[in-house]
Short mmCIF file of C-alpha atoms and ligand atoms in Angstrom, two decimals:
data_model
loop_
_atom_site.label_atom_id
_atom_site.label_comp_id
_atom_site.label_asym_id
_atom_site.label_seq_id
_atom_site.Cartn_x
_atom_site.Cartn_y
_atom_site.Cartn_z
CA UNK F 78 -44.63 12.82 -20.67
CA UNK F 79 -42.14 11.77 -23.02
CA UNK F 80 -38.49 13.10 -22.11
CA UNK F 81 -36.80 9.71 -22.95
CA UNK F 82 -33.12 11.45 -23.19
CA UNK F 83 -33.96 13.72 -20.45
CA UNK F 84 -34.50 10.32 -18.14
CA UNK F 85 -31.60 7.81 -20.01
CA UNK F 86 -29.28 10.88 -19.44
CA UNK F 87 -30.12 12.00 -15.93
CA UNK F 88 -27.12 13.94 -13.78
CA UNK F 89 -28.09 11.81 -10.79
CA UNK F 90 -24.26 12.35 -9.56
CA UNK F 91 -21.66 14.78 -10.57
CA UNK F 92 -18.26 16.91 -9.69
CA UNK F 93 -19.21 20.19 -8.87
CA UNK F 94 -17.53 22.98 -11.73
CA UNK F 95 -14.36 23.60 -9.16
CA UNK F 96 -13.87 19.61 -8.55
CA UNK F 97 -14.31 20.34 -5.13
CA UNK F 98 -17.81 19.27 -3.96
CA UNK F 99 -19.94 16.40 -5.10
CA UNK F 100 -23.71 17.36 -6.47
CA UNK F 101 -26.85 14.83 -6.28
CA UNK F 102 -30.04 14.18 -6.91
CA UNK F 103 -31.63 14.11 -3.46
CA UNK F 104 -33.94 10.66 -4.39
CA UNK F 105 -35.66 10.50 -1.24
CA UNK F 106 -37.62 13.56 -2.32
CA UNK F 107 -38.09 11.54 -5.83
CA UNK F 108 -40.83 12.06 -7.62
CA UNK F 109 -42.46 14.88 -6.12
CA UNK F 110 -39.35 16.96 -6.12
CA UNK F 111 -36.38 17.35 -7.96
CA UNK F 112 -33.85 18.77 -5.77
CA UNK F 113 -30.16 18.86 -5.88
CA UNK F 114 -27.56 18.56 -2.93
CA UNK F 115 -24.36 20.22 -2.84
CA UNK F 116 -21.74 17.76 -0.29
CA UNK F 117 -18.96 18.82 0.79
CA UNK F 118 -17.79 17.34 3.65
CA UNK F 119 -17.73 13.89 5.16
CA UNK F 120 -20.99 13.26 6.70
CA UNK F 121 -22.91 14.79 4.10
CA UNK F 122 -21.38 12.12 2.26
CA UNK F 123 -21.98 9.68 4.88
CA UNK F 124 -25.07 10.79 5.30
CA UNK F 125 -26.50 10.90 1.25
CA UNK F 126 -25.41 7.30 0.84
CA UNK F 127 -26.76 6.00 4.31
CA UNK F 128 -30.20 7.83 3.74
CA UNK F 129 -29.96 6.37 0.42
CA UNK F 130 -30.52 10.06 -1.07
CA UNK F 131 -28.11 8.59 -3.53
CA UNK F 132 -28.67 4.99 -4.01
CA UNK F 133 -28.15 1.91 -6.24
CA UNK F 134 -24.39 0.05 -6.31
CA UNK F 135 -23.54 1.43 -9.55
CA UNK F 136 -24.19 5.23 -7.99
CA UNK F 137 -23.26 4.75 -4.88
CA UNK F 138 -19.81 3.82 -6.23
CA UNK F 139 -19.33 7.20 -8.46
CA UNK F 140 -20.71 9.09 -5.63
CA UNK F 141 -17.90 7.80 -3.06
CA UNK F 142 -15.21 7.74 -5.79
CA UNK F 143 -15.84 11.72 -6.18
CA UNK F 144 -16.68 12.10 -2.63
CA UNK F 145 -13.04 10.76 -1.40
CA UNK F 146 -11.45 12.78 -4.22
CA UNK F 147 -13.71 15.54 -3.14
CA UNK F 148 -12.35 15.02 1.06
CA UNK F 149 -8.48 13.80 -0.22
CA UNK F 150 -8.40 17.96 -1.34
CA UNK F 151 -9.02 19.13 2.07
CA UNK F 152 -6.44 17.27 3.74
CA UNK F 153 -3.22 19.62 4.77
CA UNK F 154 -0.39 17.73 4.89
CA UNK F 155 3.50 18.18 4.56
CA UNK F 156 4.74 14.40 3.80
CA UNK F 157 3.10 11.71 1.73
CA UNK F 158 2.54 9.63 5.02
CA UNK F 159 0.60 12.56 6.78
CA UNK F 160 -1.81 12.45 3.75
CA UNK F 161 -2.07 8.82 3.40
CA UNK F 162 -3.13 8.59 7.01
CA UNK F 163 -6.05 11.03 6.52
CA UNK F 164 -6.81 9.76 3.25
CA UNK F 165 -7.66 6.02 4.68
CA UNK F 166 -9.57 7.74 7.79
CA UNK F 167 -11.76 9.62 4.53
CA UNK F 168 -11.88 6.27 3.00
CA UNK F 169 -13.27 3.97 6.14
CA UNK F 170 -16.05 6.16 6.96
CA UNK F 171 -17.45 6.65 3.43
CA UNK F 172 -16.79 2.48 3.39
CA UNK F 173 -18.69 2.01 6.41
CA UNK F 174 -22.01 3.77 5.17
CA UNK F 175 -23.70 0.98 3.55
CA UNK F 176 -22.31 -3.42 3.92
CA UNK F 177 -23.97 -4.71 1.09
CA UNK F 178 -23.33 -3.12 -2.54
CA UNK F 179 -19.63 -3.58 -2.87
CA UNK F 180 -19.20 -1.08 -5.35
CA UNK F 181 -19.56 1.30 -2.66
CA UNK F 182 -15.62 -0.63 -1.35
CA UNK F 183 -14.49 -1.68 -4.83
CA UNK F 184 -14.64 2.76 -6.30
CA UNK F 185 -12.76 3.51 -2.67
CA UNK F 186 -10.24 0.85 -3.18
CA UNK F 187 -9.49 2.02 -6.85
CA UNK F 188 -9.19 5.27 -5.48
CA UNK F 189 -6.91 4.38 -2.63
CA UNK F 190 -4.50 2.04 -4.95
CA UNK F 191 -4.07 5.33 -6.92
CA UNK F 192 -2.73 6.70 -4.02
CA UNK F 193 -0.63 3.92 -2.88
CA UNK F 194 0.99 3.63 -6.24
CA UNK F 195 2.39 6.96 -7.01
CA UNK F 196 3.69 7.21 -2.76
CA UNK F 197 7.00 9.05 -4.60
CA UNK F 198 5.03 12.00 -6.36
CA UNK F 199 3.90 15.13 -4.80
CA UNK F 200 0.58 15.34 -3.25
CA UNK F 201 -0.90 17.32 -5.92
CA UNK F 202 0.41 14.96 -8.47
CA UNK F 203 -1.97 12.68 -5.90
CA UNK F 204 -4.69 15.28 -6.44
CA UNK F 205 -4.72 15.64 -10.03
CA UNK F 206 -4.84 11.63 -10.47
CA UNK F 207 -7.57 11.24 -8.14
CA UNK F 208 -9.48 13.62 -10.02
CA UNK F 209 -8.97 11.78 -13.10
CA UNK F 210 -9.80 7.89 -11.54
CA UNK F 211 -12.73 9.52 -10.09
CA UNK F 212 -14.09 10.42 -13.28
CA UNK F 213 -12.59 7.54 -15.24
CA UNK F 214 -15.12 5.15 -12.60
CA UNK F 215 -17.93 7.16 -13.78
CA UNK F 216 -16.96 7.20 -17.46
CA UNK F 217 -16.49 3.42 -17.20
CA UNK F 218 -20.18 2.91 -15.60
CA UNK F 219 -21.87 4.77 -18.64
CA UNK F 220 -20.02 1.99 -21.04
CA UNK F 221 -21.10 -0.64 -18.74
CA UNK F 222 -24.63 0.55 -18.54
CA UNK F 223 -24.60 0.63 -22.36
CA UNK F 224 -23.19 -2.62 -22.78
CA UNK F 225 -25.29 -4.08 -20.43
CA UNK F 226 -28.68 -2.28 -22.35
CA UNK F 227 -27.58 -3.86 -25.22
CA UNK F 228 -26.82 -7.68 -23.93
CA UNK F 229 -30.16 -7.29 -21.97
CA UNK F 230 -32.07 -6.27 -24.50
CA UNK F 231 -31.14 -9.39 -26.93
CA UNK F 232 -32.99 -11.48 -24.53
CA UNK F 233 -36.40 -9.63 -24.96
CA UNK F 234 -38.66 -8.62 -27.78
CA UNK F 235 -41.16 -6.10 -28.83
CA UNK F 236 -44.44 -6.53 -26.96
CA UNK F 237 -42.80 -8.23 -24.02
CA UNK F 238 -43.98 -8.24 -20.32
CA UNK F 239 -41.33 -7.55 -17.87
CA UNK F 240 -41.64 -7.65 -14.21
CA UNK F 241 -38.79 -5.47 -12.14
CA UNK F 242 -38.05 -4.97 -8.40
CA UNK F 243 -36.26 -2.70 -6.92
CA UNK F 244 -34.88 0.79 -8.93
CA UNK F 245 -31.79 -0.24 -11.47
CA UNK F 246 -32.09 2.48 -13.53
CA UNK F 247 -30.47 6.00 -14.17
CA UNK F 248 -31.15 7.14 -11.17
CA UNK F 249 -28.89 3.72 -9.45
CA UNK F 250 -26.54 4.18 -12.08
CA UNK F 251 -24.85 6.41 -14.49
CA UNK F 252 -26.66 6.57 -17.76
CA UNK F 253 -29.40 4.37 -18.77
CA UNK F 254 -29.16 1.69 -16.04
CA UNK F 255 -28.66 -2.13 -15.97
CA UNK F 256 -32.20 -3.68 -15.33
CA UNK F 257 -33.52 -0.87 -16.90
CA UNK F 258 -31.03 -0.32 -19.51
CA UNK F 259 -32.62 -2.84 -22.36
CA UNK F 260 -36.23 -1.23 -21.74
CA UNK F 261 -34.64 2.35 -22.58
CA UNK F 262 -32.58 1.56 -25.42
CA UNK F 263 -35.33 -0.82 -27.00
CA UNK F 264 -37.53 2.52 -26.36
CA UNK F 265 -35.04 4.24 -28.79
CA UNK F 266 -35.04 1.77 -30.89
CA UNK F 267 -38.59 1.94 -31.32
CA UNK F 268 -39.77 -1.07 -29.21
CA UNK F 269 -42.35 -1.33 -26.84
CA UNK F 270 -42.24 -3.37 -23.60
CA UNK F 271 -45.09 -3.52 -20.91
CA UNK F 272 -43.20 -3.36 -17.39
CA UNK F 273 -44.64 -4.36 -14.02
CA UNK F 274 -42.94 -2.41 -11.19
CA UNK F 275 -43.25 -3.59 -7.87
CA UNK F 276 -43.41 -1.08 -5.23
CA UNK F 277 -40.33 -2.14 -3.12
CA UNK F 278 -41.43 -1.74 0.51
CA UNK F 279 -40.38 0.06 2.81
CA UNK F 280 -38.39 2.82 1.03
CA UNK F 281 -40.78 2.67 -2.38
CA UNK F 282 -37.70 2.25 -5.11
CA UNK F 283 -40.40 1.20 -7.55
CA UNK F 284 -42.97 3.22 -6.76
CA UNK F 285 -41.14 6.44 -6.53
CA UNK F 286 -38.16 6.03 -8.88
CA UNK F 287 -38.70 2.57 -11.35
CA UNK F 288 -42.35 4.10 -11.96
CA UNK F 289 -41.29 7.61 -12.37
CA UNK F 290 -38.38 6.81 -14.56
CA UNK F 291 -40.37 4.80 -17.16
CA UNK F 292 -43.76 6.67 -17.11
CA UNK F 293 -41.45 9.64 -17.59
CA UNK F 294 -39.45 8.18 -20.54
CA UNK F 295 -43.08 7.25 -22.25
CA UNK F 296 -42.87 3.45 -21.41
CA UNK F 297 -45.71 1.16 -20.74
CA UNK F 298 -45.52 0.72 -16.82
CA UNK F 299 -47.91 -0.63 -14.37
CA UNK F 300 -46.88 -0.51 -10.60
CA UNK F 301 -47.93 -3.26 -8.46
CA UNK F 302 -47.66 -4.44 -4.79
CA UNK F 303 -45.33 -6.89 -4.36
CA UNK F 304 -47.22 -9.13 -3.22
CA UNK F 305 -48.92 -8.86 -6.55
CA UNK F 306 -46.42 -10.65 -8.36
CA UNK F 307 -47.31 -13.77 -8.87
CA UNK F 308 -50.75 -13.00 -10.41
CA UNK F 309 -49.23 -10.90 -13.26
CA UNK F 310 -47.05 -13.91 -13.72
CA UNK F 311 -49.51 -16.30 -13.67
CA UNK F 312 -51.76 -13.96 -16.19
CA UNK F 313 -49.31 -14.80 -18.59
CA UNK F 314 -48.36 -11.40 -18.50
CA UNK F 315 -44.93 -11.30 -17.62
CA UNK F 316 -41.95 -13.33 -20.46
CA UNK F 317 -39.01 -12.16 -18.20
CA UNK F 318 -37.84 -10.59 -15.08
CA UNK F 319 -35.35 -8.15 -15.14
CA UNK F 320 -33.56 -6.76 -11.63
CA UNK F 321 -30.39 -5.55 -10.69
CA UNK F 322 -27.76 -6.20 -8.37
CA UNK F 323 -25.44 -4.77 -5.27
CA UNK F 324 -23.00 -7.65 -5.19
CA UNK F 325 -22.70 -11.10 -7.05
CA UNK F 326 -20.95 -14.33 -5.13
CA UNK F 327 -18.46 -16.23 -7.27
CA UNK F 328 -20.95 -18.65 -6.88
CA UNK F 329 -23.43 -16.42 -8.85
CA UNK F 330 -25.74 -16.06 -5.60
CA UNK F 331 -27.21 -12.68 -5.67
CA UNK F 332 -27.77 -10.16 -3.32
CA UNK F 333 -30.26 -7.44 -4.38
CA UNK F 334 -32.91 -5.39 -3.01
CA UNK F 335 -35.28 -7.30 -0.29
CA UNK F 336 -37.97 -9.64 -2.16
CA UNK F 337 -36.37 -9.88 -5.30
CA UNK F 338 -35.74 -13.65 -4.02
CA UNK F 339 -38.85 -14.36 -3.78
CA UNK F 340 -39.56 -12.93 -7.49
CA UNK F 341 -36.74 -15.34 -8.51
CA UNK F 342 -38.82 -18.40 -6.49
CA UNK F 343 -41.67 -17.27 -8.27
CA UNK F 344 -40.71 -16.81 -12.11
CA UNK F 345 -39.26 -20.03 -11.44
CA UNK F 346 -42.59 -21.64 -10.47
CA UNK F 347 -44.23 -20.26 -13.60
CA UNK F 348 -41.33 -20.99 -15.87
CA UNK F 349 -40.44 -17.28 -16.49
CA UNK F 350 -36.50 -16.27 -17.32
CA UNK F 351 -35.00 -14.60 -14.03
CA UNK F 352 -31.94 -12.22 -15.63
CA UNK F 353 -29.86 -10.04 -12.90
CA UNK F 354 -28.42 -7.47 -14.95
CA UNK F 355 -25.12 -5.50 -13.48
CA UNK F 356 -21.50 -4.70 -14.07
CA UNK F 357 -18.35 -6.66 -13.44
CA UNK F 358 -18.06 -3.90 -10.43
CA UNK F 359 -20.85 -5.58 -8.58
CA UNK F 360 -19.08 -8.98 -8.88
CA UNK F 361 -17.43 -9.95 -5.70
CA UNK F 362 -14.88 -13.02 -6.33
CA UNK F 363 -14.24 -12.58 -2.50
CA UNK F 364 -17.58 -13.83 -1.45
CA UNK F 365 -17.56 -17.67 -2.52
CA UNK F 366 -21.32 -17.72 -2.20
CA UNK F 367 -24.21 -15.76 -1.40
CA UNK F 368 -23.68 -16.37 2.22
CA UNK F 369 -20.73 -14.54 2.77
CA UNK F 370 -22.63 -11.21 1.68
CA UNK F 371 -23.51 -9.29 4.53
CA UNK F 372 -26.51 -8.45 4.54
CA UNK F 373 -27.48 -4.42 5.64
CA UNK F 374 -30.25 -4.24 8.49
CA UNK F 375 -31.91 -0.89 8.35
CA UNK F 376 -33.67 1.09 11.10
CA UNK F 377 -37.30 -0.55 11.45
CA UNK F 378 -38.76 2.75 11.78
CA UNK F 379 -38.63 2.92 8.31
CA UNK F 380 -41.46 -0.29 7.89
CA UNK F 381 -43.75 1.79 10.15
CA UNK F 382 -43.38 5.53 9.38
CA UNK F 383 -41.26 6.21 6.34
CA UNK F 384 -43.86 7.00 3.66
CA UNK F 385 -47.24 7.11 5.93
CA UNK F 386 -48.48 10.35 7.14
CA UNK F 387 -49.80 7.94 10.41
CA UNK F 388 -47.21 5.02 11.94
CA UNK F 389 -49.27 2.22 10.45
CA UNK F 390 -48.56 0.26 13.05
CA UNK F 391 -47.75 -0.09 16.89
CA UNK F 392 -44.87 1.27 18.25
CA UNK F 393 -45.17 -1.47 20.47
CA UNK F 394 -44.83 -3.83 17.32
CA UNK F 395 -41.74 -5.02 16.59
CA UNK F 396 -40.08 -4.33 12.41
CA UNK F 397 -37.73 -6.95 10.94
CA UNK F 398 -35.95 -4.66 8.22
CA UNK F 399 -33.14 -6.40 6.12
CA UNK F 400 -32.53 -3.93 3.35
CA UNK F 401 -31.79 -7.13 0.63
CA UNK F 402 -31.52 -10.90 0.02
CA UNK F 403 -29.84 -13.45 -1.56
CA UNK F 404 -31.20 -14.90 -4.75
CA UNK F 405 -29.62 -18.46 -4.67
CA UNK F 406 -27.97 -19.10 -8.43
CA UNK F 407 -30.10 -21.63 -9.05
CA UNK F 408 -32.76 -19.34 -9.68
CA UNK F 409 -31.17 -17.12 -12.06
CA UNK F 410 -31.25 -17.49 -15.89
CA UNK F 411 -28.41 -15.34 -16.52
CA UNK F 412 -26.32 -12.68 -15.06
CA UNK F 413 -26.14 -9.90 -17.65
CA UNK F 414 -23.19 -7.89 -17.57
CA UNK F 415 -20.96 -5.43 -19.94
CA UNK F 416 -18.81 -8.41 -21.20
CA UNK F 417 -22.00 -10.38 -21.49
CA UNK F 418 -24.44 -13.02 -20.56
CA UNK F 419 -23.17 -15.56 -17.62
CA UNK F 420 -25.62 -18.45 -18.12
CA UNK F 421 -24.80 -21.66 -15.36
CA UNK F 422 -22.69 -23.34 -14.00
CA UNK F 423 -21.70 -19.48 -12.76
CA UNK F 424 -18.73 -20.58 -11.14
CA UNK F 425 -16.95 -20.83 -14.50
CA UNK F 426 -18.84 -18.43 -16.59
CA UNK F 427 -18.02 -15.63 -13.93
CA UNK F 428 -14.66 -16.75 -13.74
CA UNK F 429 -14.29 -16.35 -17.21
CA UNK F 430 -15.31 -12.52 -16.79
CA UNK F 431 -11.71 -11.80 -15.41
CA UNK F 432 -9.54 -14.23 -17.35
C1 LIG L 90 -28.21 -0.83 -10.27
S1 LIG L 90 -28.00 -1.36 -8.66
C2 LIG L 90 -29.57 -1.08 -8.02
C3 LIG L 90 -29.82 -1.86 -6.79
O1 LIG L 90 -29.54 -1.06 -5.63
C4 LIG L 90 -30.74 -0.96 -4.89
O2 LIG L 90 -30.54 -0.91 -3.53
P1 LIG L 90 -30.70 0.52 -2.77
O3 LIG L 90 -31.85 1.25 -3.39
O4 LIG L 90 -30.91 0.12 -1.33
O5 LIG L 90 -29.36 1.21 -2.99
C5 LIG L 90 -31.48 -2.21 -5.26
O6 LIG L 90 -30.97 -3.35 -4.63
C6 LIG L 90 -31.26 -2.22 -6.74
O7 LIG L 90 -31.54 -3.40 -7.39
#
């Protein structure tokens, strides 16, 4: 299979025709099925991001950025105040979905301060500008994700072996991706990479969605436990590790999906570059270091039953299910993002980002 556009250029979310619902990829049913979902109101929202049917920072932020333009139509109200009111009951729910990728807050915050700063026009003045920051946040990801591509991809060269965790591509994203990103556009550019894909357990992003993506777009990928790591990197197979991000300390501690630490602690042992790749969007100033990231807990059930046919294990036994972790700064190369490469001391190259 070789539908590289097809993949680069996936509709993984979109604005219905009529502006009024929000359409997804269902990626839980990824890569057996391809199956869209129609959301219209609030939990199905809710519910898409918390059941990660849409997933990845980058995504999750376009999908709540439509989603509360998407709700802020339904509202009936007479005064500004009235809508405001509902509007920031719309906006706390969809906010309290998922802790840890702060694009999910930083598209609903955009979307409120829209609101907030035109309090003197009509509500369907409200309405129409909604509709247009909506679309302007995902606009703005596929420039980041191309940016990105292209800063990512002048740190690796034809014939490379790169080792990934987690799912940062089209699917997380908009267009292309941001770990993913330099591997598609070097594909188009006629390069050829050889990418490692861990598995990602419990919910599979690698196996289901990093594999699927690549294979898909006709690049070289080999999936691997993740506990299979460190032999590929100590084959000499792997020259860099690419992953992505949900949200970036000042610091330049790291949160991303669970076990991409432990990548980081182990390119490190074997002298391999450690890039995070992601936009400004996932960069939280806020948190001073990785510590003040909270970090999301998910439902145990999902280490015993979520992709086996049989629990495979005990119900008896207990699950310890932390859905990421914090890759401490000094284990990262650089932090690749649309205004470029952030190589240490962080503190000041990240700063620099938003001067
Ligand atoms: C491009 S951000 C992708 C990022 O999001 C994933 O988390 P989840 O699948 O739980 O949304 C993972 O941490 C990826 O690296």
């Amino acid at each position: 299979m070789n539908n590289l556009n097809e993949v680069t250029h996936i509709d993984n979310v979109k604005l219905s025709e009529d502006g009024k619902k929000v359409i997804i990829i269902d990626q839980t049913k990824l890569p057996n099925v391809t199956e869209y979902l129609t959301l219209g109101s609030d939990k199905d929202i809710y519910d898409a991001i918390f059941e990660l049917k849409v997933r990845g920072a980058p995504a999750i932020g376009i999908c709540a950025g439509y989603g509360i333009y998407v709700l802020a139509q339904t509202i009936k109200a007479e005064t500004f105040d009235e809508f405001y009111r509902e509007f920031v009951k719309y906006k706390d729910y969809l906010n309290s979905s998922r802790p840890t990728a702060v694009n999910l807050s930083w598209a609903l915050n955009r979307m409120e301060e829209v609101v907030t700063a035109n309090k003197n026009k009509t509500i369907g003045e409200i309405l129409k500008l909604l509709g247009d920051e909506c679309r302007a946040i995902h606009e703005e990801d596929i420039k980041m994700c191309g940016a990105i591509s292209e800063y990512g991809l002048s740190l690796i060269k034809d014939g490379d072996g790169i080792l990934t965790h987690c799912n940062a591509g089209p699917l997380a994203t908009s267009r292309y991706g941001t770990a993913l990103g330099p591997l598609f556009l070097g594909k188009e550019r006629g390069l050829n990479f050889r990418v490692f894909a861990d598995e990602t357990r419990p919910l599979l992003q690698g196996a289901r969605l990093t594999s699927y993506e690549l294979e898909k777009a006709g690049i070289d990928v080999t999936l691997i436990c993740d506990n299979m790591a460190s032999i590929v990197m100590k084959n000499g197979w792997i020259q860099a590790c690419f992953v992505g991000c949900d949200r970036i300390a000042a610091n330049g501690d790291a949160a991303n999906k669970i076990g991409t630490s432990g990548v980081a602690i182990l390119a490190k042992h074997y002298g391999i570059p450690f890039y995070v790749l992601g936009p400004t969007s996932t960069i939280d100033l806020n948190c001073k270091t990785g510590e003040d990231i909270e970090i999301e807990l998910r439902d145990p059930e999902e280490i015993r039953n979520k992709f086996y046919k049989e629990p495979m294990a005990l119900k008896e036994v207990k699950c310890y299910n932390p859905a990421f972790d914090v890759t401490d700064h000094n284990l990262i190369s650089g932090i690749v993002t649309e205004k470029g490469i952030c190589y240490a001391p962080f503190e000041k190259s990240i700063k620099a980002l938003f001067v």
